[in-house]
Coordinates of C-alpha atoms and ligand atoms in Angstrom, one line a residue:
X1 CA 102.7 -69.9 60.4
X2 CA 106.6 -69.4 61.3
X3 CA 107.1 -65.8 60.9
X4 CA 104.8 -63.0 59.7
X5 CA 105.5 -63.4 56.3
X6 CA 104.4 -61.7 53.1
X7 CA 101.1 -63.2 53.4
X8 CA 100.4 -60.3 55.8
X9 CA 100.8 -57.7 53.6
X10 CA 98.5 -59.1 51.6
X11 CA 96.0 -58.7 54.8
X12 CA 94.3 -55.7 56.2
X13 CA 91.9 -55.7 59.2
X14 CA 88.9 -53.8 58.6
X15 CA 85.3 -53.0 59.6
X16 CA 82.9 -54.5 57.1
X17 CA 80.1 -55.2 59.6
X18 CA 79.8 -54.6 63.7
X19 CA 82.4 -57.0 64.1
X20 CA 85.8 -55.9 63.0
X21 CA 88.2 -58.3 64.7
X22 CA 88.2 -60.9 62.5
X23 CA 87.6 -59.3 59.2
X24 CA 89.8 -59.3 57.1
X25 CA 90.6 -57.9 53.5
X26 CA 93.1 -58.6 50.4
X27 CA 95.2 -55.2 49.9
X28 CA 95.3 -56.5 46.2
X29 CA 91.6 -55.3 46.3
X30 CA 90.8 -51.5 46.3
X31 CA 92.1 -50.5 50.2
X32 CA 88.9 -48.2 50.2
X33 CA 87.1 -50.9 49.4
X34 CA 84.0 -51.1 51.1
X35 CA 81.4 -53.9 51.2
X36 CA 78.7 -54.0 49.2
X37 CA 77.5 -57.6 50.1
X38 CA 77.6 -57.0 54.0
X39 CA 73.8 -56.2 54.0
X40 CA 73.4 -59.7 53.4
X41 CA 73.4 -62.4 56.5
X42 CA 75.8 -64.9 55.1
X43 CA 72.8 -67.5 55.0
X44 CA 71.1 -65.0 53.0
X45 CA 74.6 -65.1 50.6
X46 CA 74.0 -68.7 50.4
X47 CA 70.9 -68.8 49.4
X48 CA 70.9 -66.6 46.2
X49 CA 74.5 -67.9 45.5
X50 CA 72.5 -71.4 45.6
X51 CA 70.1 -71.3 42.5
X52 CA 72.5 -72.5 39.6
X53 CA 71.8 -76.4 40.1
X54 CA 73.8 -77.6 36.8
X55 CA 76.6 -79.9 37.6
X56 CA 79.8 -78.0 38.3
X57 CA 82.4 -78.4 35.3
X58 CA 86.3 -76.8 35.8
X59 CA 89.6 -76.7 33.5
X60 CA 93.2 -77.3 34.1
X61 CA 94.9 -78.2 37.6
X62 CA 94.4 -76.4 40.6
X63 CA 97.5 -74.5 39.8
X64 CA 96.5 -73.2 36.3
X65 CA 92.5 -73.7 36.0
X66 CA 88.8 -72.8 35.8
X67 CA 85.5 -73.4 37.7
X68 CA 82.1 -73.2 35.7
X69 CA 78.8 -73.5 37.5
X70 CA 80.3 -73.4 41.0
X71 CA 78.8 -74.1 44.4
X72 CA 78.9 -72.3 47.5
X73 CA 79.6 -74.8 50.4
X74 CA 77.0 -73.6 53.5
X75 CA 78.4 -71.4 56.2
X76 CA 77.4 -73.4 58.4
X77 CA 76.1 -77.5 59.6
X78 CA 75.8 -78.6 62.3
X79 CA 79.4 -79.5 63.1
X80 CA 81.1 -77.4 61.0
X81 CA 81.3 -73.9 60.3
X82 CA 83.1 -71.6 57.5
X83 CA 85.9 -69.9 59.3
X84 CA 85.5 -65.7 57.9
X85 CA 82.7 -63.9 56.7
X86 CA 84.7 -62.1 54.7
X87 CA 86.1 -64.8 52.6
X88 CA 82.7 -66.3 52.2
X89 CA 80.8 -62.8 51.3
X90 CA 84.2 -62.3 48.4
X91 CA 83.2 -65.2 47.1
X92 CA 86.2 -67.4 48.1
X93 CA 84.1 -70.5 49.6
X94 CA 83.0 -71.7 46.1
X95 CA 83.9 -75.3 45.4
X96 CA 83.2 -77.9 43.2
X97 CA 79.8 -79.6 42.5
X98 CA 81.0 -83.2 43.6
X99 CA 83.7 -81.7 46.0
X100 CA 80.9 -79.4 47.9
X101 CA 79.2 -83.4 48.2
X102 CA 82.3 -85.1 49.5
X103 CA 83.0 -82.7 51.6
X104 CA 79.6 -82.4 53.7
X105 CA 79.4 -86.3 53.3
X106 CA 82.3 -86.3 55.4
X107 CA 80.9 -83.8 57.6
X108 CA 78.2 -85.9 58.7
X109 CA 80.0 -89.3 59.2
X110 CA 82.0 -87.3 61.4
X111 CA 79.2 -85.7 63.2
X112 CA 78.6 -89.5 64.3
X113 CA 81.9 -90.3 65.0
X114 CA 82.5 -87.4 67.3
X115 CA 79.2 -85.7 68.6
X116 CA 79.6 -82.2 69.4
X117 CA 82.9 -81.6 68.1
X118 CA 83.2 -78.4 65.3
X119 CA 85.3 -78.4 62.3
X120 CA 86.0 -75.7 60.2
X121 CA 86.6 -75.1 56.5
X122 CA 89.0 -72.7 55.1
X123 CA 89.2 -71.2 52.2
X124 CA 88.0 -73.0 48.7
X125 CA 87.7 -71.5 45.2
X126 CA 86.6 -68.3 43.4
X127 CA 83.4 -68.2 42.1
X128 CA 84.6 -68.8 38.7
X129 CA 87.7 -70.4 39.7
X130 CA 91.6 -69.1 38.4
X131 CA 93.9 -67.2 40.3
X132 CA 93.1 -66.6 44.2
X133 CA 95.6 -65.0 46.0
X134 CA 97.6 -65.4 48.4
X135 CA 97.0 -69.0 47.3
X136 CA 99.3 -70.9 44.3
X137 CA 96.2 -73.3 43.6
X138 CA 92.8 -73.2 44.7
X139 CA 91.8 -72.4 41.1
X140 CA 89.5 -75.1 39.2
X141 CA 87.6 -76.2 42.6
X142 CA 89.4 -78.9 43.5
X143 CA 91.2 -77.7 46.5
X144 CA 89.9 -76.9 50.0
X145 CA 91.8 -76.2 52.6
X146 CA 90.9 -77.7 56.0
X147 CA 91.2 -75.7 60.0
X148 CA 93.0 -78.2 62.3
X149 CA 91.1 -79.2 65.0
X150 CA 93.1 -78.4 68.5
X151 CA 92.8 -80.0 71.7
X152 CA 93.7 -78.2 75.3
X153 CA 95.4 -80.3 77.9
X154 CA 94.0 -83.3 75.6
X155 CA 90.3 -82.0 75.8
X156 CA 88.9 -80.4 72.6
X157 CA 89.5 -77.0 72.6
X158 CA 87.5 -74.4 69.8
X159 CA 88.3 -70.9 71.0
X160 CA 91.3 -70.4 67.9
X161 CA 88.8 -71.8 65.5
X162 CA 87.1 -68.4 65.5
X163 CA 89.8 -65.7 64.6
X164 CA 88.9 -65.9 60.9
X165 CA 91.4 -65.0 58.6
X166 CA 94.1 -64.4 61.3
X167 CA 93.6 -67.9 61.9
X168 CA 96.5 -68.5 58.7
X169 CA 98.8 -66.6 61.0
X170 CA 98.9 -68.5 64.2
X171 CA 101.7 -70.3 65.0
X172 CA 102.7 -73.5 66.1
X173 CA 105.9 -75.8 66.6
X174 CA 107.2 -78.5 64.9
X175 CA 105.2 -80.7 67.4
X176 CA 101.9 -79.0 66.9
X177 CA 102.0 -77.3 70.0
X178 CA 100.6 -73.4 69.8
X179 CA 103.7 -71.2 70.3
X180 CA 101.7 -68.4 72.4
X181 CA 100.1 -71.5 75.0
X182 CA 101.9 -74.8 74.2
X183 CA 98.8 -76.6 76.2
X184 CA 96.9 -75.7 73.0
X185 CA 98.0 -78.0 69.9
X186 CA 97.0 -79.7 66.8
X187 CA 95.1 -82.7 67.0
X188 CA 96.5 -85.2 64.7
X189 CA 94.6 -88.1 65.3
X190 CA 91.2 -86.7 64.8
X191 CA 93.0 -84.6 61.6
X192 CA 93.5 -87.8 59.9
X193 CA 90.4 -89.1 60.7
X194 CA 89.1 -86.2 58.9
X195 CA 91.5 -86.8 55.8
X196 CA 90.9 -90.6 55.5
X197 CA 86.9 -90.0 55.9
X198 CA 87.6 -87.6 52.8
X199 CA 89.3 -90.1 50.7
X200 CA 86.2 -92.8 51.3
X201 CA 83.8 -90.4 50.4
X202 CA 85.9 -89.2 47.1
X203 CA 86.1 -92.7 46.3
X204 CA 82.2 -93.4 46.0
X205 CA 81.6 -90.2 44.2
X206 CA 84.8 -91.2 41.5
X207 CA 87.4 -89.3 42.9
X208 CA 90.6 -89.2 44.9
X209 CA 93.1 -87.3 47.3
X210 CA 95.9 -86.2 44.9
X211 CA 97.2 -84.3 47.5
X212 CA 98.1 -83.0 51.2
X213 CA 100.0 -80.1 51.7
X214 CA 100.4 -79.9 55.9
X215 CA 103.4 -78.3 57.3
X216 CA 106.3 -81.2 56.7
X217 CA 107.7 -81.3 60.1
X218 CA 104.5 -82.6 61.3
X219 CA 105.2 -85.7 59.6
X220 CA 106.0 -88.4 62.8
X221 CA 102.8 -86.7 64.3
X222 CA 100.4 -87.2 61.5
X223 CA 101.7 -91.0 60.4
X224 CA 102.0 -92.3 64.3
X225 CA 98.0 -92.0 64.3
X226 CA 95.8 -94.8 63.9
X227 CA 94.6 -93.0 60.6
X228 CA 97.9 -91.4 60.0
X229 CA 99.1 -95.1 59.4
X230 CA 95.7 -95.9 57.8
X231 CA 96.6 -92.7 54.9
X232 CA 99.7 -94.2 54.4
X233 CA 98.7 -97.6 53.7
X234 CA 96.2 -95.9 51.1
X235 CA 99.5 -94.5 49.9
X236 CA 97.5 -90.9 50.1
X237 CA 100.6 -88.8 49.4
X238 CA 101.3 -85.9 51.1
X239 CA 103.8 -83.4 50.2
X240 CA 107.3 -84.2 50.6
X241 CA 108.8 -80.9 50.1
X242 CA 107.3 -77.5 50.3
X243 CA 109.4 -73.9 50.2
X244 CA 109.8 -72.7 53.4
X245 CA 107.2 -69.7 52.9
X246 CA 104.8 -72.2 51.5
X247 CA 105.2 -74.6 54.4
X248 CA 105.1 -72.1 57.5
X249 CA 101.6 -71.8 56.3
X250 CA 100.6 -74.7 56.5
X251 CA 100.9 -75.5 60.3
X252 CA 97.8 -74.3 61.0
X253 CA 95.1 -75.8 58.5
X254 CA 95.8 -79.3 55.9
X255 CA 95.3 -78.3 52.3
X256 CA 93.9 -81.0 50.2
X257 CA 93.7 -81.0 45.8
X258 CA 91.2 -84.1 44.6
X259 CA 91.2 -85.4 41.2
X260 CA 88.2 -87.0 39.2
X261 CA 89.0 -90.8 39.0
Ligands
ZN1 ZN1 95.2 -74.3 50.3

């Protein structure tokens, strides 16, 4: 993110559990809002939000839509972790029956591809889908959006991945580079990995990338990858044009909408 827009006064830092640095709340909820889910671990919060096993239906776009019969993705696998317990325990990790599959399908192929590394999910859906703010979309389970993987001096580097939240308000410059330590940026080529491995997997299940929303002036970066020129030759189509609010928040994380086949 650019500037501290108004997506920060949408934030408020508080102390739901021991840990306070990382949690985060939305001011649209009751600022004296406390949280009556914190006595539960969030693999406890999986579990009981894991029982409905029907097929997960939704309505509309992700702009203008509903989720039925939702799924919670895990908190955690072994390369991948969701990013704030906050956002998981307010029911924002909720996602699609078949999009919860492609995305831990792709997990694991990239488990093989590149032991040890971590990836991190961002926010998905509402349990029941519609409106999620700060977020335009995100509303009928077909959108998740994605942490960039970072490298340090070229080596992988995981110590951002961990802010929660705050991690929508980092910074970096039209070359990927963290603004606060330019040794820290954006790893493209293992990004679009991660974005053509998603587009396989939606194609056995029946579906397909409509869209990726990453901050536009990453665009030589992302398409002088191997996969970068891969996603392109797939014609995956990334967004051309975002508002400037919209865009300067999406230099730190790839938002992807699928679309049933
Ligand atoms: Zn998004």
């Amino acid at each position: 993110m650019k500037r501290l827009p108004s997506i920060l006064l949408g934030l408020l830092i508080f102390g739901c559990t021991e840990t306070s640095e990382t949690e985060v709340i939305y001011l649209t909820d009751k600022q004296n809002d406390t949280c009556n889910t914190c006595a539960f671990s969030l693999v406890d919060y999986y579990s009981i939000n894991s029982l409905d096993t029907l097929p997960s239906t939704y309505t509309g776009t992700p702009a203008n839509g509903s989720l039925n019969h939702a799924k919670i993705l895990p908190p955690k696998g072994k390369n991948f972790f969701y990013f704030d317990s906050t956002s998981y325990l307010k029911d924002r990790a909720f996602t699609h029956s078949d999009i919860r599959d492609i995305v831990l399908n792709t997990y694991a192929n990239l488990d093989v591809i590149y032991p040890g590394r971590i990836f991190s999910i961002m926010e998905a859906s509402n349990k029941k889908g519609g409106k999620m703010d700060p977020h335009r979309t995100h509303q009928n389970g077909m959108s998740v959006d994605f942490m960039f993987p970072k490298l340090k001096n070229g080596v992988p580097y995981h110590h951002l991945d961990t802010l929660g939240f705050l991690h929508y308000l980092l910074d970096f410059d039209e070359n990927g580079r963290y603004t606060k330590d330019t040794t820290i940026s954006i790893d493209f080529e293992t990004s679009t990995h991660h974005i053509y491995l998603l587009a396989l997997e939606a194609e056995k299940l029946n579906y397909a990338i409509e869209k990726v929303l990453i901050y536009t002036e990453y665009k030589d970066e992302l398409f002088r990858t191997t996969y970068g020129k891969k996603l392109k030759q797939k014609g995956i189509y990334f967004a051309q044009y975002l508002t400037p609010k919209i865009n300067n928040l999406h230099d730190d994380h790839y938002h992807i909408d699928f679309k049933a086949k």
